[in-house]
């Protein structure tokens, strides 16, 4: 009987011998803090009627931010700032073109949920800047929801900053500046200006008639290609040695179409964790670029089949001086900013960023001799400086990045690749393989999106607002795509939560005759040193 009792008492003592260090050094005693999405519903102190007014204001501000060109993170941050200013708890989410806002009133009341679809997205950065100013005023001054709703209604119905003819002229100026960037002659610059204006008139006219975006882009790509074929035919028929370069005209027209595709915003949404929205935007970019390629290749095929003589330069070079290229990049950025209805302050900043981006491209070409790396480096500089410029001069950051990367877009490379592919199919000699050139243009586009997003991401510590309310809303919208370590506990909970005492064996002393050896003296010293509950006084 004593042997049996000793055998029973020996096993727990052996288990306690290795379980004590295991609990002390290997097992984590910090309780996990539930995320904000899983936290229990808190009671909103605001009256139900006023809460519905604030809820509607949050929904309308978020929808308007998406419709005028804001990224998903920026739009959600605006909604969260309004909710924090009025003291209500809401969840805001954007899925491609759908905006969902939900408010949990309490455990006894039904939640309020609304969904709106953003049917049109048009870049209007002056209106976006005014919307950000409205959110700042509401967040800091804590005005009544009725006054904010009235200001929002006035902002929604306000006329655009520039008239249609001025936008079309600036689109032509952008095309002319891009032609000058590639080293075009005065006559080429003039033809590029007229062709790009014609492209904008045709695209806007088809858009007003609700034609599918793919075919709108196809018509836009066909117009400058037809102008280039006409220039080739004119030079051959007259026998005059005109100083013309048709490919520059096509490249300028294609860049005017590529500038509005929104690849930068799609990449930013992917980094912020809005993957469904980013996938939808990237698919939209692919469809728009495919429409441009379809229009260009169809027109080229018809022209070459009809016997129009074609010619393309064996190499892609910029014949203009570096200072001419930098000035042309600044002019192109300012002109495209005007087509996006940007204010004078935004235009000035984007002009400087466009020149900075092209200067970075030239430096990258000098160091690496790779268009892909040089384009990514120039875009990274734009994204890095745009964060500081947006905070300093209070202009939308997405506007600065989207406008300033326009001179770096691979319009010429894309046209050269399409021409070589079509020439190869028709048996016309081509200086290079068109598929490789098209692949390189695709890599340049990816480098622009990734570089600008990387620069903006690196500058986020500088761009975080100073006030606590804005900081909390912005960081909540940013960190949806951030990597979270396993079993992550916020640092504030690590300080406030005491470490629980390790488990002790529950075997009574009389059962194994070990007396007070159930709690080892060394264990008492360790707990007293850590200041845990249960340590002897």
mmCIF file of N, CA, C and O in Angstrom, residues 444-536:
data_model
loop_
_atom_site.group_PDB
_atom_site.id
_atom_site.type_symbol
_atom_site.label_atom_id
_atom_site.label_comp_id
_atom_site.label_asym_id
_atom_site.label_seq_id
_atom_site.Cartn_x
_atom_site.Cartn_y
_atom_site.Cartn_z
ATOM 1 N N UNK A 444 7.439 48.824 -67.530
ATOM 2 C CA UNK A 444 7.560 50.237 -67.173
ATOM 3 C C UNK A 444 6.300 50.705 -66.442
ATOM 4 O O UNK A 444 6.374 51.439 -65.443
ATOM 5 N N UNK A 445 5.124 50.291 -66.942
ATOM 6 C CA UNK A 445 3.891 50.661 -66.248
ATOM 7 C C UNK A 445 3.836 50.119 -64.832
ATOM 8 O O UNK A 445 3.419 50.812 -63.898
ATOM 9 N N UNK A 446 4.264 48.869 -64.654
ATOM 10 C CA UNK A 446 4.304 48.288 -63.307
ATOM 11 C C UNK A 446 5.303 49.030 -62.428
ATOM 12 O O UNK A 446 5.050 49.293 -61.239
ATOM 13 N N UNK A 447 6.447 49.407 -63.001
ATOM 14 C CA UNK A 447 7.455 50.137 -62.222
ATOM 15 C C UNK A 447 6.933 51.505 -61.797
ATOM 16 O O UNK A 447 7.224 51.965 -60.679
ATOM 17 N N UNK A 448 6.160 52.162 -62.657
ATOM 18 C CA UNK A 448 5.590 53.463 -62.282
ATOM 19 C C UNK A 448 4.615 53.318 -61.122
ATOM 20 O O UNK A 448 4.651 54.101 -60.158
ATOM 21 N N UNK A 449 3.729 52.336 -61.206
ATOM 22 C CA UNK A 449 2.761 52.144 -60.129
ATOM 23 C C UNK A 449 3.433 51.732 -58.829
ATOM 24 O O UNK A 449 3.138 52.271 -57.755
ATOM 25 N N UNK A 450 4.383 50.786 -58.922
ATOM 26 C CA UNK A 450 5.055 50.316 -57.707
ATOM 27 C C UNK A 450 5.979 51.380 -57.131
ATOM 28 O O UNK A 450 6.044 51.566 -55.906
ATOM 29 N N UNK A 451 6.703 52.101 -57.987
ATOM 30 C CA UNK A 451 7.630 53.115 -57.496
ATOM 31 C C UNK A 451 6.933 54.267 -56.815
ATOM 32 O O UNK A 451 7.345 54.715 -55.730
ATOM 33 N N UNK A 452 5.865 54.772 -57.426
ATOM 34 C CA UNK A 452 5.132 55.879 -56.800
ATOM 35 C C UNK A 452 4.493 55.449 -55.494
ATOM 36 O O UNK A 452 4.482 56.204 -54.508
ATOM 37 N N UNK A 453 3.954 54.220 -55.450
ATOM 38 C CA UNK A 453 3.348 53.731 -54.208
ATOM 39 C C UNK A 453 4.400 53.500 -53.135
ATOM 40 O O UNK A 453 4.169 53.775 -51.951
ATOM 41 N N UNK A 454 5.583 52.999 -53.539
ATOM 42 C CA UNK A 454 6.657 52.780 -52.565
ATOM 43 C C UNK A 454 7.149 54.100 -51.980
ATOM 44 O O UNK A 454 7.397 54.205 -50.777
ATOM 45 N N UNK A 455 7.287 55.117 -52.837
ATOM 46 C CA UNK A 455 7.705 56.417 -52.326
ATOM 47 C C UNK A 455 6.698 57.009 -51.360
ATOM 48 O O UNK A 455 7.064 57.551 -50.304
ATOM 49 N N UNK A 456 5.409 56.909 -51.708
ATOM 50 C CA UNK A 456 4.382 57.419 -50.802
ATOM 51 C C UNK A 456 4.337 56.632 -49.500
ATOM 52 O O UNK A 456 4.107 57.199 -48.417
ATOM 53 N N UNK A 457 4.584 55.322 -49.585
ATOM 54 C CA UNK A 457 4.587 54.506 -48.373
ATOM 55 C C UNK A 457 5.763 54.842 -47.474
ATOM 56 O O UNK A 457 5.643 54.888 -46.243
ATOM 57 N N UNK A 458 6.921 55.116 -48.079
ATOM 58 C CA UNK A 458 8.096 55.465 -47.281
ATOM 59 C C UNK A 458 7.934 56.812 -46.590
ATOM 60 O O UNK A 458 8.518 57.048 -45.523
ATOM 61 N N UNK A 459 7.146 57.700 -47.186
ATOM 62 C CA UNK A 459 6.958 59.033 -46.605
ATOM 63 C C UNK A 459 5.776 59.099 -45.651
ATOM 64 O O UNK A 459 5.463 60.188 -45.156
ATOM 65 N N UNK A 460 5.130 58.005 -45.362
ATOM 66 C CA UNK A 460 3.964 58.049 -44.488
ATOM 67 C C UNK A 460 4.282 58.522 -43.074
ATOM 68 O O UNK A 460 3.461 59.198 -42.461
ATOM 69 N N UNK A 461 5.414 58.145 -42.482
ATOM 70 C CA UNK A 461 5.706 58.718 -41.156
ATOM 71 C C UNK A 461 5.744 60.236 -41.147
ATOM 72 O O UNK A 461 5.438 60.860 -40.138
ATOM 73 N N UNK A 462 6.115 60.845 -42.275
ATOM 74 C CA UNK A 462 6.121 62.304 -42.358
ATOM 75 C C UNK A 462 4.719 62.840 -42.570
ATOM 76 O O UNK A 462 4.366 63.924 -42.102
ATOM 77 N N UNK A 463 3.892 62.065 -43.292
ATOM 78 C CA UNK A 463 2.573 62.554 -43.675
ATOM 79 C C UNK A 463 1.500 62.317 -42.625
ATOM 80 O O UNK A 463 0.360 62.747 -42.811
ATOM 81 N N UNK A 464 1.811 61.611 -41.535
ATOM 82 C CA UNK A 464 0.798 61.365 -40.510
ATOM 83 C C UNK A 464 0.403 62.684 -39.870
ATOM 84 O O UNK A 464 1.259 63.450 -39.428
ATOM 85 N N UNK A 465 -0.890 62.989 -39.801
ATOM 86 C CA UNK A 465 -1.309 64.278 -39.230
ATOM 87 C C UNK A 465 -0.929 64.398 -37.764
ATOM 88 O O UNK A 465 -0.671 63.420 -37.060
ATOM 89 N N UNK A 466 -0.927 65.646 -37.303
ATOM 90 C CA UNK A 466 -0.502 65.918 -35.934
ATOM 91 C C UNK A 466 -1.622 65.686 -34.918
ATOM 92 O O UNK A 466 -1.372 65.155 -33.836
ATOM 93 N N UNK A 467 -2.863 66.094 -35.244
ATOM 94 C CA UNK A 467 -3.928 65.968 -34.254
ATOM 95 C C UNK A 467 -4.329 64.507 -34.098
ATOM 96 O O UNK A 467 -4.278 63.714 -35.040
ATOM 97 N N UNK A 468 -4.756 64.175 -32.896
ATOM 98 C CA UNK A 468 -5.008 62.784 -32.534
ATOM 99 C C UNK A 468 -6.181 62.206 -33.320
ATOM 100 O O UNK A 468 -6.135 61.046 -33.744
ATOM 101 N N UNK A 469 -7.229 62.969 -33.535
ATOM 102 C CA UNK A 469 -8.418 62.450 -34.214
ATOM 103 C C UNK A 469 -8.115 62.082 -35.658
ATOM 104 O O UNK A 469 -8.468 61.000 -36.127
ATOM 105 N N UNK A 470 -7.431 62.967 -36.361
ATOM 106 C CA UNK A 470 -7.091 62.680 -37.750
ATOM 107 C C UNK A 470 -6.085 61.544 -37.837
ATOM 108 O O UNK A 470 -6.169 60.687 -38.716
ATOM 109 N N UNK A 471 -5.140 61.524 -36.924
ATOM 110 C CA UNK A 471 -4.144 60.454 -36.918
ATOM 111 C C UNK A 471 -4.800 59.086 -36.745
ATOM 112 O O UNK A 471 -4.460 58.120 -37.434
ATOM 113 N N UNK A 472 -5.756 59.005 -35.833
ATOM 114 C CA UNK A 472 -6.403 57.721 -35.579
ATOM 115 C C UNK A 472 -7.213 57.243 -36.773
ATOM 116 O O UNK A 472 -7.172 56.069 -37.145
ATOM 117 N N UNK A 473 -7.918 58.161 -37.443
ATOM 118 C CA UNK A 473 -8.716 57.778 -38.613
ATOM 119 C C UNK A 473 -7.828 57.388 -39.784
ATOM 120 O O UNK A 473 -8.095 56.402 -40.479
ATOM 121 N N UNK A 474 -6.772 58.143 -40.015
ATOM 122 C CA UNK A 474 -5.890 57.858 -41.144
ATOM 123 C C UNK A 474 -5.170 56.533 -40.947
ATOM 124 O O UNK A 474 -5.062 55.713 -41.869
ATOM 125 N N UNK A 475 -4.672 56.291 -39.748
ATOM 126 C CA UNK A 475 -3.958 55.047 -39.501
ATOM 127 C C UNK A 475 -4.897 53.852 -39.547
ATOM 128 O O UNK A 475 -4.498 52.755 -39.958
ATOM 129 N N UNK A 476 -6.158 54.030 -39.156
ATOM 130 C CA UNK A 476 -7.119 52.935 -39.264
ATOM 131 C C UNK A 476 -7.378 52.567 -40.717
ATOM 132 O O UNK A 476 -7.596 51.400 -41.042
ATOM 133 N N UNK A 477 -7.363 53.555 -41.608
ATOM 134 C CA UNK A 477 -7.585 53.272 -43.028
ATOM 135 C C UNK A 477 -6.317 52.777 -43.712
ATOM 136 O O UNK A 477 -6.398 52.051 -44.699
ATOM 137 N N UNK A 478 -5.143 53.140 -43.212
ATOM 138 C CA UNK A 478 -3.886 52.710 -43.820
ATOM 139 C C UNK A 478 -3.560 51.257 -43.518
ATOM 140 O O UNK A 478 -3.182 50.507 -44.399
ATOM 141 N N UNK A 479 -3.713 50.857 -42.268
ATOM 142 C CA UNK A 479 -3.109 49.621 -41.803
ATOM 143 C C UNK A 479 -3.945 48.386 -42.100
ATOM 144 O O UNK A 479 -3.743 47.354 -41.499
ATOM 145 N N UNK A 480 -4.881 48.495 -43.030
ATOM 146 C CA UNK A 480 -5.611 47.291 -43.400
ATOM 147 C C UNK A 480 -4.745 46.330 -44.201
ATOM 148 O O UNK A 480 -5.025 45.140 -44.254
ATOM 149 N N UNK A 481 -3.728 46.840 -44.854
ATOM 150 C CA UNK A 481 -2.852 45.991 -45.631
ATOM 151 C C UNK A 481 -1.513 45.732 -44.979
ATOM 152 O O UNK A 481 -0.617 45.193 -45.621
ATOM 153 N N UNK A 482 -1.354 46.097 -43.722
ATOM 154 C CA UNK A 482 -0.068 45.924 -43.056
ATOM 155 C C UNK A 482 0.066 44.501 -42.528
ATOM 156 O O UNK A 482 -0.909 43.831 -42.209
ATOM 157 N N UNK A 483 1.293 44.052 -42.450
ATOM 158 C CA UNK A 483 1.569 42.732 -41.906
ATOM 159 C C UNK A 483 1.495 42.771 -40.388
ATOM 160 O O UNK A 483 2.034 43.674 -39.758
ATOM 161 N N UNK A 484 0.803 41.802 -39.803
ATOM 162 C CA UNK A 484 0.621 41.740 -38.349
ATOM 163 C C UNK A 484 1.289 40.470 -37.846
ATOM 164 O O UNK A 484 1.000 39.377 -38.340
ATOM 165 N N UNK A 485 2.189 40.565 -36.879
ATOM 166 C CA UNK A 485 2.829 39.353 -36.349
ATOM 167 C C UNK A 485 1.817 38.449 -35.665
ATOM 168 O O UNK A 485 0.719 38.870 -35.282
ATOM 169 N N UNK A 486 2.185 37.183 -35.519
ATOM 170 C CA UNK A 486 1.313 36.251 -34.819
ATOM 171 C C UNK A 486 1.137 36.670 -33.365
ATOM 172 O O UNK A 486 2.090 37.063 -32.693
ATOM 173 N N UNK A 487 -0.114 36.543 -32.892
ATOM 174 C CA UNK A 487 -0.438 36.837 -31.490
ATOM 175 C C UNK A 487 0.036 38.225 -31.101
ATOM 176 O O UNK A 487 0.621 38.435 -30.039
ATOM 177 N N UNK A 488 -0.196 39.181 -31.997
ATOM 178 C CA UNK A 488 0.254 40.549 -31.725
ATOM 179 C C UNK A 488 -0.607 41.178 -30.654
ATOM 180 O O UNK A 488 -1.830 41.082 -30.662
ATOM 181 N N UNK A 489 0.040 41.804 -29.681
ATOM 182 C CA UNK A 489 -0.639 42.511 -28.595
ATOM 183 C C UNK A 489 -0.180 43.954 -28.624
ATOM 184 O O UNK A 489 1.022 44.226 -28.712
ATOM 185 N N UNK A 490 -1.098 44.916 -28.613
ATOM 186 C CA UNK A 490 -0.662 46.320 -28.601
ATOM 187 C C UNK A 490 0.242 46.611 -27.423
ATOM 188 O O UNK A 490 0.122 46.023 -26.350
ATOM 189 N N UNK A 491 1.154 47.537 -27.605
ATOM 190 C CA UNK A 491 2.147 47.841 -26.568
ATOM 191 C C UNK A 491 1.486 48.385 -25.312
ATOM 192 O O UNK A 491 1.952 48.156 -24.205
ATOM 193 N N UNK A 492 0.384 49.111 -25.476
ATOM 194 C CA UNK A 492 -0.262 49.656 -24.285
ATOM 195 C C UNK A 492 -0.831 48.553 -23.408
ATOM 196 O O UNK A 492 -0.876 48.668 -22.180
ATOM 197 N N UNK A 493 -1.264 47.431 -24.020
ATOM 198 C CA UNK A 493 -1.772 46.333 -23.213
ATOM 199 C C UNK A 493 -0.633 45.577 -22.541
ATOM 200 O O UNK A 493 -0.824 44.960 -21.511
ATOM 201 N N UNK A 494 0.537 45.614 -23.136
ATOM 202 C CA UNK A 494 1.664 44.943 -22.497
ATOM 203 C C UNK A 494 2.043 45.648 -21.199
ATOM 204 O O UNK A 494 2.521 45.027 -20.268
ATOM 205 N N UNK A 495 1.851 46.952 -21.146
ATOM 206 C CA UNK A 495 2.206 47.687 -19.926
ATOM 207 C C UNK A 495 1.138 47.522 -18.848
ATOM 208 O O UNK A 495 1.443 47.415 -17.683
ATOM 209 N N UNK A 496 -0.125 47.519 -19.268
ATOM 210 C CA UNK A 496 -1.200 47.575 -18.277
ATOM 211 C C UNK A 496 -1.611 46.195 -17.771
ATOM 212 O O UNK A 496 -2.136 46.073 -16.682
ATOM 213 N N UNK A 497 -1.429 45.167 -18.561
ATOM 214 C CA UNK A 497 -1.913 43.852 -18.182
ATOM 215 C C UNK A 497 -0.861 43.119 -17.374
ATOM 216 O O UNK A 497 0.252 42.883 -17.875
ATOM 217 N N UNK A 498 -1.137 42.764 -16.100
ATOM 218 C CA UNK A 498 -0.138 42.027 -15.318
ATOM 219 C C UNK A 498 -0.010 40.598 -15.814
ATOM 220 O O UNK A 498 -0.957 40.015 -16.337
ATOM 221 N N UNK A 499 1.155 40.053 -15.662
ATOM 222 C CA UNK A 499 1.403 38.685 -16.080
ATOM 223 C C UNK A 499 0.835 37.742 -15.035
ATOM 224 O O UNK A 499 1.178 37.828 -13.859
ATOM 225 N N UNK A 500 -0.041 36.814 -15.445
ATOM 226 C CA UNK A 500 -0.622 35.903 -14.455
ATOM 227 C C UNK A 500 0.416 34.919 -13.935
ATOM 228 O O UNK A 500 1.421 34.632 -14.595
ATOM 229 N N UNK A 501 0.137 34.413 -12.717
ATOM 230 C CA UNK A 501 1.050 33.445 -12.105
ATOM 231 C C UNK A 501 0.964 32.128 -12.842
ATOM 232 O O UNK A 501 -0.086 31.743 -13.364
ATOM 233 N N UNK A 502 2.070 31.413 -12.966
ATOM 234 C CA UNK A 502 2.035 30.098 -13.620
ATOM 235 C C UNK A 502 1.200 29.116 -12.825
ATOM 236 O O UNK A 502 0.997 29.254 -11.617
ATOM 237 N N UNK A 503 0.706 28.126 -13.565
ATOM 238 C CA UNK A 503 -0.164 27.129 -12.940
ATOM 239 C C UNK A 503 0.635 26.309 -11.925
ATOM 240 O O UNK A 503 1.816 26.019 -12.122
ATOM 241 N N UNK A 504 -0.044 25.940 -10.841
ATOM 242 C CA UNK A 504 0.571 25.081 -9.817
ATOM 243 C C UNK A 504 -0.220 23.800 -9.713
ATOM 244 O O UNK A 504 -1.419 23.759 -10.042
ATOM 245 N N UNK A 505 0.436 22.760 -9.266
ATOM 246 C CA UNK A 505 -0.227 21.469 -9.143
ATOM 247 C C UNK A 505 -1.287 21.528 -8.057
ATOM 248 O O UNK A 505 -1.117 22.167 -7.026
ATOM 249 N N UNK A 506 -2.383 20.845 -8.276
ATOM 250 C CA UNK A 506 -3.506 20.865 -7.333
ATOM 251 C C UNK A 506 -3.534 19.634 -6.439
ATOM 252 O O UNK A 506 -4.555 19.303 -5.864
ATOM 253 N N UNK A 507 -2.400 18.909 -6.333
ATOM 254 C CA UNK A 507 -2.362 17.707 -5.494
ATOM 255 C C UNK A 507 -2.202 18.124 -4.042
ATOM 256 O O UNK A 507 -1.305 18.895 -3.714
ATOM 257 N N UNK A 508 -3.045 17.670 -3.130
ATOM 258 C CA UNK A 508 -2.906 18.058 -1.715
ATOM 259 C C UNK A 508 -1.610 17.527 -1.126
ATOM 260 O O UNK A 508 -1.042 16.545 -1.579
ATOM 261 N N UNK A 509 -1.164 18.230 -0.087
ATOM 262 C CA UNK A 509 0.098 17.826 0.542
ATOM 263 C C UNK A 509 -0.005 16.469 1.206
ATOM 264 O O UNK A 509 0.949 15.716 1.248
ATOM 265 N N UNK A 510 -1.204 16.167 1.762
ATOM 266 C CA UNK A 510 -1.347 14.893 2.468
ATOM 267 C C UNK A 510 -1.342 13.715 1.534
ATOM 268 O O UNK A 510 -1.194 12.586 1.950
ATOM 269 N N UNK A 511 -1.554 13.965 0.211
ATOM 270 C CA UNK A 511 -1.664 12.856 -0.718
ATOM 271 C C UNK A 511 -0.324 12.249 -1.058
ATOM 272 O O UNK A 511 -0.191 11.068 -1.284
ATOM 273 N N UNK A 512 0.728 13.066 -1.102
ATOM 274 C CA UNK A 512 2.040 12.523 -1.454
ATOM 275 C C UNK A 512 3.087 12.777 -0.384
ATOM 276 O O UNK A 512 4.244 12.451 -0.578
ATOM 277 N N UNK A 513 2.690 13.433 0.688
ATOM 278 C CA UNK A 513 3.623 13.638 1.772
ATOM 279 C C UNK A 513 4.712 14.639 1.476
ATOM 280 O O UNK A 513 5.750 14.597 2.121
ATOM 281 N N UNK A 514 4.516 15.509 0.449
ATOM 282 C CA UNK A 514 5.570 16.459 0.103
ATOM 283 C C UNK A 514 5.499 17.734 0.898
ATOM 284 O O UNK A 514 6.385 18.562 0.790
ATOM 285 N N UNK A 515 4.444 17.941 1.713
ATOM 286 C CA UNK A 515 4.335 19.122 2.560
ATOM 287 C C UNK A 515 4.293 20.383 1.750
ATOM 288 O O UNK A 515 3.516 20.529 0.835
ATOM 289 N N UNK A 516 5.124 21.344 2.093
ATOM 290 C CA UNK A 516 5.138 22.646 1.429
ATOM 291 C C UNK A 516 5.968 22.666 0.172
ATOM 292 O O UNK A 516 6.252 23.722 -0.346
ATOM 293 N N UNK A 517 6.425 21.554 -0.344
ATOM 294 C CA UNK A 517 7.256 21.537 -1.533
ATOM 295 C C UNK A 517 6.436 21.684 -2.805
ATOM 296 O O UNK A 517 6.993 21.622 -3.891
ATOM 297 N N UNK A 518 5.115 21.818 -2.686
ATOM 298 C CA UNK A 518 4.288 22.010 -3.876
ATOM 299 C C UNK A 518 4.638 23.313 -4.585
ATOM 300 O O UNK A 518 4.595 23.390 -5.796
ATOM 301 N N UNK A 519 4.985 24.373 -3.865
ATOM 302 C CA UNK A 519 5.470 25.638 -4.439
ATOM 303 C C UNK A 519 6.941 25.744 -4.122
ATOM 304 O O UNK A 519 7.317 25.876 -2.960
ATOM 305 N N UNK A 520 7.746 25.669 -5.137
ATOM 306 C CA UNK A 520 9.190 25.698 -4.940
ATOM 307 C C UNK A 520 9.615 27.088 -4.451
ATOM 308 O O UNK A 520 9.095 28.104 -4.907
ATOM 309 N N UNK A 521 10.571 27.189 -3.517
ATOM 310 C CA UNK A 521 11.026 28.511 -3.060
ATOM 311 C C UNK A 521 11.591 29.360 -4.190
ATOM 312 O O UNK A 521 11.446 30.572 -4.189
ATOM 313 N N UNK A 522 12.253 28.725 -5.160
ATOM 314 C CA UNK A 522 12.766 29.501 -6.287
ATOM 315 C C UNK A 522 11.639 30.127 -7.075
ATOM 316 O O UNK A 522 11.756 31.249 -7.575
ATOM 317 N N UNK A 523 10.524 29.393 -7.177
ATOM 318 C CA UNK A 523 9.381 29.957 -7.903
ATOM 319 C C UNK A 523 8.827 31.173 -7.182
ATOM 320 O O UNK A 523 8.413 32.151 -7.802
ATOM 321 N N UNK A 524 8.807 31.152 -5.850
ATOM 322 C CA UNK A 524 8.350 32.316 -5.086
ATOM 323 C C UNK A 524 9.265 33.497 -5.327
ATOM 324 O O UNK A 524 8.807 34.632 -5.451
ATOM 325 N N UNK A 525 10.551 33.254 -5.361
ATOM 326 C CA UNK A 525 11.471 34.382 -5.587
ATOM 327 C C UNK A 525 11.278 34.974 -6.972
ATOM 328 O O UNK A 525 11.317 36.182 -7.157
ATOM 329 N N UNK A 526 11.067 34.133 -7.988
ATOM 330 C CA UNK A 526 10.866 34.638 -9.337
ATOM 331 C C UNK A 526 9.593 35.465 -9.423
ATOM 332 O O UNK A 526 9.561 36.535 -10.027
ATOM 333 N N UNK A 527 8.527 34.990 -8.792
ATOM 334 C CA UNK A 527 7.268 35.734 -8.868
ATOM 335 C C UNK A 527 7.350 37.034 -8.098
ATOM 336 O O UNK A 527 6.771 38.042 -8.480
ATOM 337 N N UNK A 528 8.060 37.001 -6.960
ATOM 338 C CA UNK A 528 8.199 38.239 -6.206
ATOM 339 C C UNK A 528 9.035 39.249 -6.975
ATOM 340 O O UNK A 528 8.769 40.442 -6.941
ATOM 341 N N UNK A 529 10.016 38.763 -7.724
ATOM 342 C CA UNK A 529 10.845 39.668 -8.520
ATOM 343 C C UNK A 529 10.034 40.286 -9.659
ATOM 344 O O UNK A 529 10.214 41.449 -10.020
ATOM 345 N N UNK A 530 9.115 39.507 -10.235
ATOM 346 C CA UNK A 530 8.305 40.045 -11.332
ATOM 347 C C UNK A 530 7.116 40.847 -10.833
ATOM 348 O O UNK A 530 6.429 41.475 -11.628
ATOM 349 N N UNK A 531 6.833 40.797 -9.549
ATOM 350 C CA UNK A 531 5.719 41.563 -9.000
ATOM 351 C C UNK A 531 4.373 41.022 -9.417
ATOM 352 O O UNK A 531 3.450 41.772 -9.678
ATOM 353 N N UNK A 532 4.202 39.675 -9.550
ATOM 354 C CA UNK A 532 2.963 39.099 -10.014
ATOM 355 C C UNK A 532 2.018 38.893 -8.839
ATOM 356 O O UNK A 532 2.436 38.807 -7.690
ATOM 357 N N UNK A 533 0.723 38.752 -9.112
ATOM 358 C CA UNK A 533 -0.228 38.457 -8.040
ATOM 359 C C UNK A 533 0.064 37.090 -7.439
ATOM 360 O O UNK A 533 0.455 36.146 -8.133
ATOM 361 N N UNK A 534 -0.128 36.996 -6.216
ATOM 362 C CA UNK A 534 0.101 35.736 -5.531
ATOM 363 C C UNK A 534 1.473 35.628 -4.911
ATOM 364 O O UNK A 534 1.774 34.659 -4.227
ATOM 365 N N UNK A 535 2.349 36.579 -5.195
ATOM 366 C CA UNK A 535 3.681 36.542 -4.601
ATOM 367 C C UNK A 535 3.587 36.957 -3.143
ATOM 368 O O UNK A 535 2.793 37.819 -2.777
ATOM 369 N N UNK A 536 4.399 36.357 -2.296
ATOM 370 C CA UNK A 536 4.329 36.702 -0.869
ATOM 371 C C UNK A 536 4.768 38.129 -0.632
ATOM 372 O O UNK A 536 5.676 38.633 -1.270
#
